[in-house]
Amino acid sequence: MTTLVEFLNESLLLPLHRYSYEECRATADWLLAQMNVRPLVGIVCGSGLGGLAEMLKDQVAFNYKDIPNFPQSTVHGHAGRLVFGTLKGKPCVCMQGRFHLYEGYPIQKITLPMRIFKLLGVETVILTNAAGGLNQDYRVGDVMILKDHLNMPGFAGNNPLAGPNDERFGVRFPCMSDAYDRDLQQLAFDVGAELGYSDFLRKGVYCVLGGPSFETIAECRMLHKLGADAVGMSTVHEVIVARHCGMRVFALSLITNQAVMDYESEEKANHEEVLETGRLRAEQLERLVSNMVMRIEHNSDENINLY
Ligand SMILES: O=P(O)(O)O[C@H]1O[C@H](CO)[C@@H](O)[C@H]1O
């Protein structure tokens, strides 16, 4: 006999929170039916970094509102379009706008696109975000290559993999000590050096919080002591789901503002500054990402034209 708790979970809660394998498959098939190439690289544009999507050639774009099961973008600086095309000849799909916990979406919903990427054939995911700099050596405009993360919502039990596990996506207990691909981190530094960007390239630890309020001074001090170099409200949930289903992950943070660590400071974090820093670094980030994409090797490179 079904208990009251099971009944509530099955009939009221779970359907709101999760997508079955079949629902993910249906979304991916809907997209593939309108496409004659399969993307190998999936790119997520952070706040103010949507220009990355404009680099794609031979674009086919979908508004999120037209894609079955997709949430809508509600944040300024996140256009809400899924753009397919090629970048330096490599088939890519690009999310021009991501979803965040603070928009009120369940964590499984904001990470749904990662599973769609996987089912579309994506092998490598490149995530970008805007973040506040906690590391005192960082300057606004620096680009931090993620080597690791601190998952604060995860500490509180809000993990996108919570709930029943579907082995068709991945294992129950995925490893996260290798979440950020080391070869891709090195590639970013190599490409960055060739482009003359070494002065503003860093490597560090990103900490995700729920947002939408920016951090207090005490919170910034605490996060810094805990080992975080930058703080934001995204990316980590997507990384966990992408790694769970076996995609390679690379992530970078544009340091759009200095996190306020000092009670004497007059600075106040604000979204306008975040978007403005994105505009100032857009071109260099586009060059960095597109040159990386050109150099990433994929298992299915030889199959590109078969779909
Ligand atoms: O992480 P992305 O999507 O780049 O956005 C960052 O910028 C917004 C705050 O200005 C927050 O959403 C934060 O997470």
mmCIF file of N, CA and C in Angstrom, residues 112-190:
data_model
loop_
_atom_site.group_PDB
_atom_site.id
_atom_site.type_symbol
_atom_site.label_atom_id
_atom_site.label_comp_id
_atom_site.label_asym_id
_atom_site.label_seq_id
_atom_site.Cartn_x
_atom_site.Cartn_y
_atom_site.Cartn_z
ATOM 1 N N LEU A 112 18.547 20.597 -16.785
ATOM 2 C CA LEU A 112 18.007 19.781 -17.880
ATOM 3 C C LEU A 112 18.822 19.929 -19.173
ATOM 4 N N PRO A 113 19.238 21.154 -19.549
ATOM 5 C CA PRO A 113 19.957 21.274 -20.831
ATOM 6 C C PRO A 113 21.212 20.412 -20.913
ATOM 7 N N MET A 114 21.839 20.097 -19.788
ATOM 8 C CA MET A 114 23.045 19.255 -19.858
ATOM 9 C C MET A 114 22.680 17.859 -20.370
ATOM 10 N N ARG A 115 21.570 17.344 -19.917
ATOM 11 C CA ARG A 115 21.163 16.013 -20.385
ATOM 12 C C ARG A 115 20.731 16.067 -21.854
ATOM 13 N N ILE A 116 20.148 17.191 -22.241
ATOM 14 C CA ILE A 116 19.783 17.335 -23.654
ATOM 15 C C ILE A 116 21.059 17.394 -24.493
ATOM 16 N N PHE A 117 22.053 18.147 -24.023
ATOM 17 C CA PHE A 117 23.345 18.194 -24.732
ATOM 18 C C PHE A 117 23.854 16.769 -24.958
ATOM 19 N N LYS A 118 23.856 15.990 -23.883
ATOM 20 C CA LYS A 118 24.385 14.623 -23.971
ATOM 21 C C LYS A 118 23.640 13.826 -25.046
ATOM 22 N N LEU A 119 22.311 13.939 -25.021
ATOM 23 C CA LEU A 119 21.517 13.148 -25.966
ATOM 24 C C LEU A 119 21.648 13.672 -27.397
ATOM 25 N N LEU A 120 22.080 14.914 -27.541
ATOM 26 C CA LEU A 120 22.322 15.454 -28.883
ATOM 27 C C LEU A 120 23.656 14.976 -29.441
ATOM 28 N N GLY A 121 24.510 14.418 -28.573
ATOM 29 C CA GLY A 121 25.812 13.921 -29.025
ATOM 30 C C GLY A 121 26.994 14.743 -28.536
ATOM 31 N N VAL A 122 26.731 15.746 -27.671
ATOM 32 C CA VAL A 122 27.814 16.601 -27.174
ATOM 33 C C VAL A 122 28.802 15.777 -26.347
ATOM 34 N N GLU A 123 30.093 16.014 -26.583
ATOM 35 C CA GLU A 123 31.141 15.321 -25.814
ATOM 36 C C GLU A 123 31.847 16.254 -24.840
ATOM 37 N N THR A 124 31.918 17.552 -25.202
ATOM 38 C CA THR A 124 32.631 18.517 -24.355
ATOM 39 C C THR A 124 31.718 19.698 -24.052
ATOM 40 N N VAL A 125 31.647 20.074 -22.781
ATOM 41 C CA VAL A 125 30.836 21.227 -22.383
ATOM 42 C C VAL A 125 31.764 22.344 -21.921
ATOM 43 N N ILE A 126 31.507 23.533 -22.440
ATOM 44 C CA ILE A 126 32.265 24.724 -22.034
ATOM 45 C C ILE A 126 31.285 25.670 -21.345
ATOM 46 N N LEU A 127 31.510 25.884 -20.051
ATOM 47 C CA LEU A 127 30.595 26.736 -19.281
ATOM 48 C C LEU A 127 31.295 28.052 -18.963
ATOM 49 N N THR A 128 30.583 29.143 -19.114
ATOM 50 C CA THR A 128 31.151 30.446 -18.750
ATOM 51 C C THR A 128 30.237 31.100 -17.722
ATOM 52 N N ASN A 129 30.810 31.933 -16.895
ATOM 53 C CA ASN A 129 29.978 32.669 -15.943
ATOM 54 C C ASN A 129 30.647 33.991 -15.575
ATOM 55 N N ALA A 130 29.847 34.841 -14.981
ATOM 56 C CA ALA A 130 30.352 36.069 -14.382
ATOM 57 C C ALA A 130 30.456 35.791 -12.888
ATOM 58 N N ALA A 131 31.526 36.261 -12.266
ATOM 59 C CA ALA A 131 31.698 35.958 -10.841
ATOM 60 C C ALA A 131 32.394 37.105 -10.127
ATOM 61 N N GLY A 132 32.203 37.142 -8.818
ATOM 62 C CA GLY A 132 32.876 38.142 -7.985
ATOM 63 C C GLY A 132 34.215 37.589 -7.527
ATOM 64 N N GLY A 133 35.252 38.407 -7.572
ATOM 65 C CA GLY A 133 36.588 37.961 -7.184
ATOM 66 C C GLY A 133 36.777 38.022 -5.675
ATOM 67 N N LEU A 134 37.139 36.890 -5.074
ATOM 68 C CA LEU A 134 37.448 36.829 -3.638
ATOM 69 C C LEU A 134 38.951 36.851 -3.416
ATOM 70 N N ASN A 135 39.673 36.233 -4.337
ATOM 71 C CA ASN A 135 41.137 36.201 -4.263
ATOM 72 C C ASN A 135 41.645 37.639 -4.410
ATOM 73 N N GLN A 136 42.445 38.068 -3.440
ATOM 74 C CA GLN A 136 42.871 39.475 -3.409
ATOM 75 C C GLN A 136 43.846 39.827 -4.539
ATOM 76 N N ASP A 137 44.400 38.803 -5.208
ATOM 77 C CA ASP A 137 45.280 39.084 -6.350
ATOM 78 C C ASP A 137 44.494 39.292 -7.640
ATOM 79 N N TYR A 138 43.208 38.946 -7.623
ATOM 80 C CA TYR A 138 42.419 39.056 -8.848
ATOM 81 C C TYR A 138 41.997 40.503 -9.078
ATOM 82 N N ARG A 139 41.900 40.845 -10.377
ATOM 83 C CA ARG A 139 41.419 42.166 -10.781
ATOM 84 C C ARG A 139 40.157 41.996 -11.611
ATOM 85 N N VAL A 140 39.327 43.011 -11.631
ATOM 86 C CA VAL A 140 38.148 42.995 -12.514
ATOM 87 C C VAL A 140 38.641 42.844 -13.950
ATOM 88 N N GLY A 141 38.022 41.903 -14.673
ATOM 89 C CA GLY A 141 38.440 41.636 -16.051
ATOM 90 C C GLY A 141 39.323 40.398 -16.161
ATOM 91 N N ASP A 142 39.808 39.887 -15.022
ATOM 92 C CA ASP A 142 40.566 38.630 -15.067
ATOM 93 C C ASP A 142 39.636 37.484 -15.482
ATOM 94 N N VAL A 143 40.229 36.470 -16.082
ATOM 95 C CA VAL A 143 39.464 35.274 -16.456
ATOM 96 C C VAL A 143 40.025 34.108 -15.652
ATOM 97 N N MET A 144 39.187 33.529 -14.825
ATOM 98 C CA MET A 144 39.625 32.419 -13.975
ATOM 99 C C MET A 144 39.189 31.083 -14.590
ATOM 100 N N ILE A 145 40.180 30.243 -14.864
ATOM 101 C CA ILE A 145 39.885 28.885 -15.337
ATOM 102 C C ILE A 145 39.569 28.061 -14.092
ATOM 103 N N LEU A 146 38.415 27.392 -14.089
ATOM 104 C CA LEU A 146 38.030 26.628 -12.888
ATOM 105 C C LEU A 146 38.848 25.345 -12.792
ATOM 106 N N LYS A 147 39.443 25.154 -11.605
ATOM 107 C CA LYS A 147 40.108 23.861 -11.347
ATOM 108 C C LYS A 147 39.278 23.030 -10.385
ATOM 109 N N ASP A 148 38.306 23.694 -9.703
ATOM 110 C CA ASP A 148 37.512 22.974 -8.700
ATOM 111 C C ASP A 148 36.354 23.871 -8.257
ATOM 112 N N HIS A 149 35.466 23.315 -7.441
ATOM 113 C CA HIS A 149 34.365 24.143 -6.953
ATOM 114 C C HIS A 149 34.012 23.824 -5.502
ATOM 115 N N LEU A 150 33.283 24.763 -4.891
ATOM 116 C CA LEU A 150 32.628 24.534 -3.597
ATOM 117 C C LEU A 150 31.130 24.653 -3.863
ATOM 118 N N ASN A 151 30.398 23.606 -3.510
ATOM 119 C CA ASN A 151 28.963 23.550 -3.836
ATOM 120 C C ASN A 151 28.145 23.799 -2.564
ATOM 121 N N MET A 152 27.889 25.062 -2.274
ATOM 122 C CA MET A 152 27.172 25.391 -1.029
ATOM 123 C C MET A 152 25.737 24.859 -1.003
ATOM 124 N N PRO A 153 24.938 25.035 -2.087
ATOM 125 C CA PRO A 153 23.601 24.427 -2.040
ATOM 126 C C PRO A 153 23.683 22.909 -1.859
ATOM 127 N N GLY A 154 24.724 22.308 -2.411
ATOM 128 C CA GLY A 154 24.909 20.860 -2.279
ATOM 129 C C GLY A 154 25.126 20.446 -0.839
ATOM 130 N N PHE A 155 25.864 21.286 -0.073
ATOM 131 C CA PHE A 155 26.073 20.973 1.350
ATOM 132 C C PHE A 155 24.737 20.896 2.073
ATOM 133 N N ALA A 156 23.775 21.683 1.588
ATOM 134 C CA ALA A 156 22.463 21.710 2.235
ATOM 135 C C ALA A 156 21.508 20.682 1.616
ATOM 136 N N GLY A 157 22.025 19.811 0.773
ATOM 137 C CA GLY A 157 21.196 18.738 0.208
ATOM 138 C C GLY A 157 20.568 19.084 -1.123
ATOM 139 N N ASN A 158 20.835 20.282 -1.635
ATOM 140 C CA ASN A 158 20.252 20.648 -2.923
ATOM 141 C C ASN A 158 21.240 20.323 -4.041
ATOM 142 N N ASN A 159 21.205 19.055 -4.453
ATOM 143 C CA ASN A 159 22.096 18.552 -5.499
ATOM 144 C C ASN A 159 21.215 18.096 -6.657
ATOM 145 N N PRO A 160 21.596 18.418 -7.905
ATOM 146 C CA PRO A 160 20.724 18.069 -9.038
ATOM 147 C C PRO A 160 20.543 16.561 -9.228
ATOM 148 N N LEU A 161 21.406 15.767 -8.592
ATOM 149 C CA LEU A 161 21.295 14.310 -8.759
ATOM 150 C C LEU A 161 20.509 13.659 -7.625
ATOM 151 N N ALA A 162 19.999 14.491 -6.697
ATOM 152 C CA ALA A 162 19.201 13.913 -5.593
ATOM 153 C C ALA A 162 17.914 13.329 -6.171
ATOM 154 N N GLY A 163 17.468 12.252 -5.560
ATOM 155 C CA GLY A 163 16.273 11.562 -6.066
ATOM 156 C C GLY A 163 16.698 10.296 -6.772
ATOM 157 N N PRO A 164 15.727 9.565 -7.319
ATOM 158 C CA PRO A 164 16.061 8.295 -7.982
ATOM 159 C C PRO A 164 17.096 8.511 -9.085
ATOM 160 N N ASN A 165 18.043 7.563 -9.204
ATOM 161 C CA ASN A 165 19.072 7.687 -10.243
ATOM 162 C C ASN A 165 18.699 6.843 -11.456
ATOM 163 N N ASP A 166 18.788 7.427 -12.644
ATOM 164 C CA ASP A 166 18.560 6.656 -13.866
ATOM 165 C C ASP A 166 19.928 6.312 -14.451
ATOM 166 N N GLU A 167 20.264 5.013 -14.400
ATOM 167 C CA GLU A 167 21.587 4.549 -14.833
ATOM 168 C C GLU A 167 21.857 4.844 -16.307
ATOM 169 N N ARG A 168 20.784 5.122 -17.077
ATOM 170 C CA ARG A 168 21.022 5.450 -18.485
ATOM 171 C C ARG A 168 21.766 6.776 -18.608
ATOM 172 N N PHE A 169 21.664 7.631 -17.589
ATOM 173 C CA PHE A 169 22.451 8.862 -17.604
ATOM 174 C C PHE A 169 23.818 8.644 -16.954
ATOM 175 N N GLY A 170 23.838 7.982 -15.809
ATOM 176 C CA GLY A 170 25.118 7.807 -15.121
ATOM 177 C C GLY A 170 24.947 7.069 -13.810
ATOM 178 N N VAL A 171 26.068 6.958 -13.081
ATOM 179 C CA VAL A 171 26.077 6.154 -11.855
ATOM 180 C C VAL A 171 25.469 6.920 -10.681
ATOM 181 N N ARG A 172 25.095 6.179 -9.648
ATOM 182 C CA ARG A 172 24.479 6.780 -8.456
ATOM 183 C C ARG A 172 25.422 7.785 -7.759
ATOM 184 N N PHE A 173 26.707 7.398 -7.672
ATOM 185 C CA PHE A 173 27.659 8.211 -6.909
ATOM 186 C C PHE A 173 28.817 8.677 -7.804
ATOM 187 N N PRO A 174 28.590 9.686 -8.610
ATOM 188 C CA PRO A 174 29.663 10.093 -9.536
ATOM 189 C C PRO A 174 30.824 10.790 -8.822
ATOM 190 N N CYS A 175 32.019 10.548 -9.316
ATOM 191 C CA CYS A 175 33.233 11.177 -8.785
ATOM 192 C C CYS A 175 33.258 12.644 -9.208
ATOM 193 N N MET A 176 33.707 13.534 -8.327
ATOM 194 C CA MET A 176 33.818 14.952 -8.705
ATOM 195 C C MET A 176 35.245 15.487 -8.540
ATOM 196 N N SER A 177 36.189 14.598 -8.147
ATOM 197 C CA SER A 177 37.558 15.107 -7.961
ATOM 198 C C SER A 177 38.222 15.375 -9.305
ATOM 199 N N ASP A 178 37.622 14.859 -10.378
ATOM 200 C CA ASP A 178 38.162 15.119 -11.721
ATOM 201 C C ASP A 178 37.145 15.880 -12.569
ATOM 202 N N ALA A 179 36.319 16.718 -11.897
ATOM 203 C CA ALA A 179 35.214 17.371 -12.615
ATOM 204 C C ALA A 179 35.705 18.257 -13.763
ATOM 205 N N TYR A 180 36.797 18.975 -13.517
ATOM 206 C CA TYR A 180 37.275 19.947 -14.516
ATOM 207 C C TYR A 180 38.465 19.348 -15.251
ATOM 208 N N ASP A 181 38.259 19.061 -16.518
ATOM 209 C CA ASP A 181 39.246 18.340 -17.318
ATOM 210 C C ASP A 181 40.598 19.066 -17.326
ATOM 211 N N ARG A 182 41.643 18.348 -16.929
ATOM 212 C CA ARG A 182 42.956 19.016 -16.776
ATOM 213 C C ARG A 182 43.575 19.363 -18.123
ATOM 214 N N ASP A 183 43.332 18.515 -19.129
ATOM 215 C CA ASP A 183 43.895 18.835 -20.454
ATOM 216 C C ASP A 183 43.246 20.102 -21.010
ATOM 217 N N LEU A 184 41.952 20.245 -20.757
ATOM 218 C CA LEU A 184 41.276 21.450 -21.263
ATOM 219 C C LEU A 184 41.737 22.705 -20.512
ATOM 220 N N GLN A 185 42.034 22.546 -19.221
ATOM 221 C CA GLN A 185 42.589 23.693 -18.478
ATOM 222 C C GLN A 185 43.916 24.115 -19.105
ATOM 223 N N GLN A 186 44.760 23.112 -19.407
ATOM 224 C CA GLN A 186 46.067 23.416 -20.012
ATOM 225 C C GLN A 186 45.887 24.052 -21.385
ATOM 226 N N LEU A 187 44.927 23.504 -22.145
ATOM 227 C CA LEU A 187 44.668 24.060 -23.478
ATOM 228 C C LEU A 187 44.292 25.540 -23.374
ATOM 229 N N ALA A 188 43.479 25.883 -22.370
ATOM 230 C CA ALA A 188 43.065 27.284 -22.198
ATOM 231 C C ALA A 188 44.293 28.164 -21.954
ATOM 232 N N PHE A 189 45.217 27.673 -21.133
ATOM 233 C CA PHE A 189 46.420 28.474 -20.866
ATOM 234 C C PHE A 189 47.315 28.561 -22.103
ATOM 235 N N ASP A 190 47.400 27.460 -22.869
ATOM 236 C CA ASP A 190 48.224 27.480 -24.082
ATOM 237 C C ASP A 190 47.647 28.461 -25.101
#
